[in-house]
Short mmCIF file of C-alpha atoms and ligand atoms in Angstrom, two decimals:
data_model
loop_
_atom_site.label_atom_id
_atom_site.label_comp_id
_atom_site.label_asym_id
_atom_site.label_seq_id
_atom_site.Cartn_x
_atom_site.Cartn_y
_atom_site.Cartn_z
CA MET A 1 -137.11 199.37 -129.43
CA SER A 2 -138.21 197.63 -132.60
CA THR A 3 -138.13 198.94 -136.15
CA SER A 4 -141.73 197.91 -136.83
CA LEU A 5 -143.78 200.54 -138.69
CA GLU A 6 -147.09 198.69 -138.36
CA GLY A 7 -149.90 201.26 -138.37
CA HIS A 8 -147.62 204.00 -139.74
CA ASN A 9 -148.17 205.96 -142.95
CA ALA A 10 -145.21 207.11 -145.05
CA VAL A 11 -144.79 209.28 -148.15
CA VAL A 12 -141.68 208.81 -150.28
CA PHE A 13 -140.51 211.35 -152.91
CA GLY A 14 -137.99 210.55 -155.65
CA VAL A 15 -138.68 207.15 -157.20
CA ALA A 16 -137.58 207.20 -160.85
CA ASN A 17 -136.74 203.51 -161.32
CA LYS A 18 -135.68 200.36 -159.46
CA ARG A 19 -132.19 201.73 -158.78
CA SER A 20 -133.48 204.87 -157.02
CA ILE A 21 -132.41 205.30 -153.40
CA ALA A 22 -136.06 206.27 -152.71
CA TRP A 23 -137.13 202.84 -153.96
CA SER A 24 -134.75 201.06 -151.57
CA ILE A 25 -136.05 203.09 -148.64
CA ALA A 26 -139.66 202.47 -149.74
CA GLN A 27 -139.04 198.72 -149.82
CA ALA A 28 -137.48 198.76 -146.34
CA LEU A 29 -140.41 200.79 -144.94
CA HIS A 30 -142.90 198.44 -146.63
CA THR A 31 -141.20 195.35 -145.17
CA ALA A 32 -141.47 196.95 -141.71
CA GLY A 33 -145.25 197.26 -142.17
CA ALA A 34 -145.70 200.91 -143.22
CA LYS A 35 -148.53 201.93 -145.53
CA LEU A 36 -146.90 203.78 -148.44
CA ALA A 37 -147.67 206.70 -150.73
CA ILE A 38 -144.92 207.01 -153.34
CA THR A 39 -144.51 209.98 -155.67
CA TYR A 40 -142.82 210.40 -159.03
CA GLN A 41 -141.92 213.63 -160.80
CA ASN A 42 -143.87 213.77 -164.07
CA GLU A 43 -145.54 212.00 -167.00
CA ARG A 44 -142.14 211.15 -168.49
CA LEU A 45 -141.38 208.86 -165.54
CA GLU A 46 -144.99 207.77 -164.93
CA GLN A 47 -145.03 204.40 -166.70
CA GLU A 48 -141.85 202.98 -165.15
CA ALA A 49 -142.50 204.46 -161.70
CA LYS A 50 -146.14 203.32 -161.54
CA ASP A 51 -145.31 199.73 -162.56
CA LEU A 52 -142.74 199.61 -159.78
CA ILE A 53 -144.83 201.34 -157.10
CA LEU A 54 -147.94 199.24 -157.73
CA SER A 55 -145.82 196.07 -157.39
CA LEU A 56 -145.63 196.83 -153.64
CA PRO A 57 -148.86 195.53 -152.09
CA GLY A 58 -150.89 198.41 -150.65
CA ALA A 59 -148.65 201.17 -152.05
CA GLU A 60 -150.24 204.03 -154.00
CA ALA A 61 -148.66 206.26 -156.67
CA PHE A 62 -148.99 210.04 -156.95
CA MET A 63 -147.42 212.56 -159.33
CA CYS A 64 -145.68 215.59 -157.77
CA ASP A 65 -143.15 218.02 -159.21
CA VAL A 66 -141.67 219.52 -156.03
CA SER A 67 -140.72 222.75 -157.82
CA ARG A 68 -144.45 223.61 -158.12
CA ASP A 69 -146.31 224.86 -155.04
CA GLY A 70 -149.68 223.95 -156.59
CA GLU A 71 -148.65 220.30 -157.04
CA ILE A 72 -147.43 220.07 -153.43
CA ASP A 73 -150.70 221.58 -152.13
CA ARG A 74 -152.77 219.21 -154.27
CA LEU A 75 -150.78 216.17 -153.17
CA PHE A 76 -151.18 216.90 -149.45
CA VAL A 77 -154.95 217.40 -149.85
CA GLN A 78 -155.02 213.91 -151.42
CA LEU A 79 -152.79 212.44 -148.69
CA LYS A 80 -154.98 213.89 -145.93
CA GLU A 81 -158.13 212.46 -147.55
CA ARG A 82 -156.57 209.08 -148.20
CA TYR A 83 -154.47 208.48 -145.06
CA GLY A 84 -155.51 211.07 -142.45
CA LYS A 85 -152.30 211.01 -140.46
CA LEU A 86 -148.70 210.83 -141.67
CA HIS A 87 -145.70 209.49 -139.70
CA VAL A 88 -142.78 209.42 -142.15
CA LEU A 89 -141.66 211.60 -145.09
CA VAL A 90 -138.69 210.65 -147.28
CA HIS A 91 -137.20 213.36 -149.55
CA SER A 92 -134.85 211.78 -152.11
CA VAL A 93 -134.86 214.47 -154.78
CA ALA A 94 -132.09 216.58 -156.33
CA PHE A 95 -131.48 218.36 -159.61
CA ALA A 96 -129.03 220.78 -161.19
CA PRO A 97 -129.00 221.58 -164.94
CA PRO A 98 -126.55 219.19 -166.64
CA ASP A 99 -124.05 221.88 -167.74
CA GLU A 100 -123.54 222.87 -164.10
CA LEU A 101 -121.98 219.44 -163.42
CA LYS A 102 -119.79 219.55 -166.55
CA ASN A 103 -118.25 223.02 -166.44
CA GLU A 104 -115.91 224.47 -163.82
CA PHE A 105 -117.65 225.59 -160.63
CA LEU A 106 -116.48 229.11 -161.50
CA GLN A 107 -118.87 229.07 -164.46
CA THR A 108 -121.97 228.41 -162.31
CA THR A 109 -124.89 230.39 -163.72
CA ARG A 110 -127.45 232.37 -161.71
CA GLU A 111 -130.22 230.20 -163.15
CA GLY A 112 -128.36 226.92 -162.48
CA PHE A 113 -127.73 228.00 -158.88
CA ARG A 114 -131.40 228.96 -158.45
CA ILE A 115 -132.69 225.66 -159.87
CA ALA A 116 -130.31 223.52 -157.77
CA GLN A 117 -131.38 225.31 -154.57
CA ASP A 118 -135.08 225.29 -155.49
CA VAL A 119 -135.41 221.60 -156.41
CA SER A 120 -132.81 220.13 -154.03
CA VAL A 121 -133.21 222.32 -150.92
CA TYR A 122 -136.28 224.57 -150.83
CA SER A 123 -138.46 221.55 -151.67
CA LEU A 124 -137.57 219.98 -148.29
CA ILE A 125 -138.84 223.09 -146.47
CA ALA A 126 -142.05 223.16 -148.53
CA LEU A 127 -142.71 219.43 -148.00
CA ALA A 128 -141.94 219.60 -144.26
CA ARG A 129 -144.38 222.52 -143.85
CA ALA A 130 -147.11 220.67 -145.76
CA ALA A 131 -146.53 217.38 -143.88
CA ALA A 132 -146.24 218.74 -140.32
CA PRO A 133 -150.01 219.27 -139.77
CA LEU A 134 -150.59 215.61 -140.72
CA MET A 135 -147.88 214.38 -138.32
CA GLU A 136 -150.19 214.65 -135.29
CA ASP A 137 -148.42 211.85 -133.39
CA GLY A 138 -144.94 213.19 -134.22
CA GLY A 139 -142.93 211.92 -137.14
CA SER A 140 -139.68 211.44 -138.98
CA ILE A 141 -138.46 213.38 -142.04
CA ILE A 142 -135.47 211.99 -143.94
CA THR A 143 -133.47 213.51 -146.80
CA MET A 144 -130.47 212.40 -148.87
CA THR A 145 -127.13 214.20 -148.97
CA TYR A 146 -123.56 213.61 -150.20
CA TYR A 147 -119.99 214.23 -148.97
CA GLY A 148 -119.54 216.88 -151.69
CA ALA A 149 -121.37 219.20 -149.25
CA GLU A 150 -118.28 219.14 -146.99
CA LYS A 151 -115.29 218.58 -149.27
CA VAL A 152 -114.60 219.39 -152.90
CA VAL A 153 -115.57 216.59 -155.27
CA PRO A 154 -114.59 217.77 -158.76
CA HIS A 155 -117.67 218.41 -160.97
CA TYR A 156 -120.18 218.08 -158.12
CA ASN A 157 -120.04 221.90 -158.17
CA VAL A 158 -123.32 223.70 -157.49
CA MET A 159 -124.81 220.46 -156.09
CA GLY A 160 -122.15 220.58 -153.34
CA VAL A 161 -123.36 224.06 -152.41
CA ALA A 162 -126.97 222.80 -152.52
CA LYS A 163 -126.17 219.82 -150.26
CA ALA A 164 -124.39 222.12 -147.75
CA ALA A 165 -127.58 224.23 -147.68
CA LEU A 166 -129.67 221.06 -147.38
CA GLU A 167 -127.69 219.82 -144.34
CA CYS A 168 -128.12 223.22 -142.71
CA THR A 169 -131.84 223.16 -143.56
CA VAL A 170 -132.08 219.80 -141.73
CA ARG A 171 -130.81 221.50 -138.55
CA TYR A 172 -133.15 224.50 -138.76
CA LEU A 173 -136.16 222.27 -139.50
CA ALA A 174 -135.19 219.94 -136.64
CA TYR A 175 -135.23 222.95 -134.30
CA ASP A 176 -138.64 224.23 -135.46
CA LEU A 177 -140.31 220.81 -135.58
CA GLY A 178 -138.78 219.36 -132.40
CA LYS A 179 -141.60 220.77 -130.26
CA ARG A 180 -144.07 218.82 -132.42
CA LYS A 181 -142.05 215.59 -131.88
CA ILE A 182 -141.05 215.57 -135.54
CA ARG A 183 -137.43 214.55 -136.18
CA VAL A 184 -135.47 215.63 -139.27
CA ASN A 185 -132.29 213.86 -140.43
CA ALA A 186 -130.13 213.33 -143.51
CA ILE A 187 -128.38 210.23 -144.81
CA SER A 188 -125.05 210.93 -146.52
CA ALA A 189 -124.67 208.04 -148.95
CA GLY A 190 -121.47 206.97 -150.71
CA PRO A 191 -121.58 206.97 -154.54
CA LEU A 192 -124.26 204.69 -156.04
CA LYS A 193 -124.93 203.93 -159.70
CA THR A 194 -128.41 205.42 -160.02
CA LEU A 195 -130.08 207.49 -162.75
CA ALA A 196 -128.74 210.65 -161.02
CA ALA A 197 -125.18 209.31 -161.42
CA ARG A 198 -125.58 208.16 -165.02
CA GLY A 199 -123.53 210.07 -167.56
CA ILE A 200 -121.35 211.71 -164.95
CA ALA A 201 -117.81 211.77 -166.34
CA GLY A 202 -115.39 209.77 -164.20
CA PHE A 203 -118.11 208.14 -162.06
CA GLY A 204 -116.57 204.70 -162.64
CA ASP A 205 -113.19 205.97 -161.38
CA MET A 206 -114.93 207.45 -158.33
CA LEU A 207 -116.48 204.09 -157.45
CA LYS A 208 -113.06 202.47 -157.79
CA SER A 209 -111.24 204.95 -155.58
CA HIS A 210 -114.08 204.84 -153.04
CA HIS A 211 -113.77 201.08 -152.82
CA GLU A 212 -109.96 201.34 -152.39
CA ARG A 213 -109.99 204.06 -149.71
CA ALA A 214 -113.04 203.15 -147.62
CA PRO A 215 -112.24 201.26 -144.36
CA LEU A 216 -114.72 198.53 -145.35
CA GLN A 217 -112.87 198.23 -148.71
CA ARG A 218 -116.00 198.17 -150.80
CA ASN A 219 -118.74 200.43 -152.15
CA VAL A 220 -121.99 200.96 -150.33
CA GLU A 221 -125.06 198.97 -151.42
CA VAL A 222 -128.37 200.69 -151.96
CA GLN A 223 -130.09 198.29 -149.51
CA GLU A 224 -127.78 199.63 -146.78
CA VAL A 225 -129.16 203.10 -147.42
CA GLY A 226 -132.68 201.59 -147.34
CA SER A 227 -132.15 199.98 -143.95
CA THR A 228 -130.68 203.21 -142.53
CA GLY A 229 -133.82 204.96 -143.83
CA LEU A 230 -135.90 202.43 -141.89
CA PHE A 231 -133.80 203.03 -138.75
CA LEU A 232 -134.33 206.81 -139.01
CA ALA A 233 -138.06 206.35 -139.71
CA SER A 234 -138.60 204.07 -136.72
CA GLY A 235 -138.62 204.50 -132.95
CA ALA A 236 -135.16 202.87 -132.87
CA SER A 237 -133.75 206.36 -133.65
CA SER A 238 -136.11 208.30 -131.31
CA GLY A 239 -133.26 210.34 -129.78
CA ILE A 240 -131.73 211.44 -133.10
CA THR A 241 -132.65 214.69 -134.86
CA GLY A 242 -130.87 217.36 -136.93
CA GLU A 243 -128.15 214.82 -137.77
CA VAL A 244 -126.27 213.72 -140.88
CA ILE A 245 -125.59 209.95 -140.81
CA PHE A 246 -122.93 208.65 -143.22
CA VAL A 247 -123.63 205.37 -145.00
CA ASP A 248 -120.40 205.28 -146.99
CA CYS A 249 -118.39 202.29 -145.71
CA GLY A 250 -116.37 204.81 -143.63
CA TYR A 251 -114.92 206.73 -146.60
CA ASN A 252 -115.45 210.14 -144.98
CA ILE A 253 -113.32 209.43 -141.89
CA MET A 254 -110.08 209.00 -143.85
CA GLY A 255 -107.44 211.76 -144.05
CA PHE A 256 -105.10 209.79 -146.24
P1 NAD B 1 -132.57 209.09 -158.88
O1 NAD B 1 -132.37 209.77 -160.18
O2 NAD B 1 -133.12 207.74 -158.88
O3 NAD B 1 -133.45 210.02 -157.91
C1 NAD B 1 -133.54 211.42 -158.04
C2 NAD B 1 -135.01 211.74 -158.07
O4 NAD B 1 -135.23 213.15 -158.03
C3 NAD B 1 -135.69 211.22 -159.35
O5 NAD B 1 -136.74 210.36 -158.99
C4 NAD B 1 -136.22 212.49 -160.00
O6 NAD B 1 -137.44 212.28 -160.68
C5 NAD B 1 -136.41 213.36 -158.75
N1 NAD B 1 -136.61 214.77 -159.08
C6 NAD B 1 -135.76 215.63 -159.70
N2 NAD B 1 -136.36 216.83 -159.87
C7 NAD B 1 -137.60 216.72 -159.32
C8 NAD B 1 -138.71 217.61 -159.19
N3 NAD B 1 -138.67 218.87 -159.66
N4 NAD B 1 -139.84 217.16 -158.58
C9 NAD B 1 -139.91 215.89 -158.12
N5 NAD B 1 -138.90 215.00 -158.20
C10 NAD B 1 -137.76 215.42 -158.80
O7 NAD B 1 -131.12 209.13 -158.16
P2 NAD B 1 -130.70 208.83 -156.63
O8 NAD B 1 -129.25 208.61 -156.70
O9 NAD B 1 -131.59 207.83 -156.05
O10 NAD B 1 -130.93 210.26 -155.94
C11 NAD B 1 -131.75 210.43 -154.80
C12 NAD B 1 -131.10 211.38 -153.79
O11 NAD B 1 -129.93 210.78 -153.28
C13 NAD B 1 -130.70 212.73 -154.35
O12 NAD B 1 -130.98 213.72 -153.38
C14 NAD B 1 -129.21 212.59 -154.52
O13 NAD B 1 -128.56 213.84 -154.45
C15 NAD B 1 -128.90 211.72 -153.32
N6 NAD B 1 -127.60 211.03 -153.32
C16 NAD B 1 -127.26 210.23 -154.38
C17 NAD B 1 -126.03 209.56 -154.37
C18 NAD B 1 -125.57 208.71 -155.54
O14 NAD B 1 -124.36 208.46 -155.66
N7 NAD B 1 -126.47 208.24 -156.39
C19 NAD B 1 -125.17 209.70 -153.25
C20 NAD B 1 -125.58 210.50 -152.18
C21 NAD B 1 -126.80 211.15 -152.23
O1 0WE B 2 -126.42 214.08 -155.83
C1 0WE B 2 -125.96 213.43 -156.74
C2 0WE B 2 -126.39 213.68 -158.17
C3 0WE B 2 -127.47 214.70 -158.26
C4 0WE B 2 -127.75 215.18 -159.67
C5 0WE B 2 -127.49 214.43 -160.80
C6 0WE B 2 -127.78 214.95 -162.05
C7 0WE B 2 -127.47 214.22 -163.33
C8 0WE B 2 -128.40 214.61 -164.44
C9 0WE B 2 -128.30 216.43 -159.80
N1 0WE B 2 -128.60 216.96 -161.00
C10 0WE B 2 -128.36 216.23 -162.12
N2 0WE B 2 -128.68 216.80 -163.33
C11 0WE B 2 -128.68 216.09 -164.48
O2 0WE B 2 -128.95 216.63 -165.56
N3 0WE B 2 -124.99 212.48 -156.44
C12 0WE B 2 -124.46 212.42 -155.10
C13 0WE B 2 -124.37 211.59 -157.45
C14 0WE B 2 -123.16 212.26 -157.99
O3 0WE B 2 -123.26 213.20 -158.94
C15 0WE B 2 -121.96 213.66 -159.20
C16 0WE B 2 -121.07 212.99 -158.37
C17 0WE B 2 -121.83 212.10 -157.59
C18 0WE B 2 -121.33 211.18 -156.53
C19 0WE B 2 -121.54 214.63 -160.09
C20 0WE B 2 -120.18 214.92 -160.17
C21 0WE B 2 -119.28 214.28 -159.36
C22 0WE B 2 -119.72 213.30 -158.45
#
């Protein structure tokens, strides 16, 4: 089974800049022949995101804040008009208010908890529901998670709780959408220096300890997450759904 996506349409959420995991996955899907719609969050990111997106031949850029139902509805009307059918959806979006990742987990606020769940978890349900009617030939939905869902990573805090909910959401969506031949999986990436990791205290130390403890004795590269995204998007992974695949150089298997 090849990983060609010739004749397939894909929508990718979460490109902020060239370091974004979403951008790596978009590039891998593009190289495999997919026709791409790529979304960015808001006007603040528009300039940088659009320059990048339009550098991929054939790719189109759309704005969508996934915390707004109206923006999701509007986007999928546009996608239906423009592409008709959809085969792949990539969800590479997460957010918690900055204080939630600085303070002790014990200090988590009701509003911070709500926002983390809304943007990082509920959005996957909303996007899957909007995309499913366009996935007439079946499809593949892919989201991004992190080891902090399973084990305590100091300061990951309410995002760890959100990623645990996200991984569980992947299983429930995989059950509902299985009968429509739509697969739903998550990639659990090792730490990567993206915009979402910038300014996080001790991130440099995390990269160092990851590199020392991982069986492959190095940090993961964003292209390796991109190629796993392509694998999960393509027929090469046709028997896999509801799964969390680690792309972390083996870090998660170690006990000591
Ligand atoms: P990134 O900052 O490039 O991507 C995060 C994206 O989320 C941005 O494009 C941002 O605009 C978008 N976003 C936030 N709120 C949004 C909203 N309301 N509507 C629409 N978009 C919104 O960083 P990244 O590291 O590429 O993160 C992508 C995903 O990968 C996230 O789910 C993150 O949790 C996950 N992840 C990251 C790492 C890492 O170490 N960087 C590791 C494992 C998993
Ligand atoms: O999922 C993430 C980060 C997600 C994220 C990042 C930010 C920074 C800016 C969510 N919300 C925000 N809010 C902001 O205001 N990762 C897996 C990367 C990450 O973040 C950490 C990590 C790792 C790894 C935070 C603390 C400890 C480890």
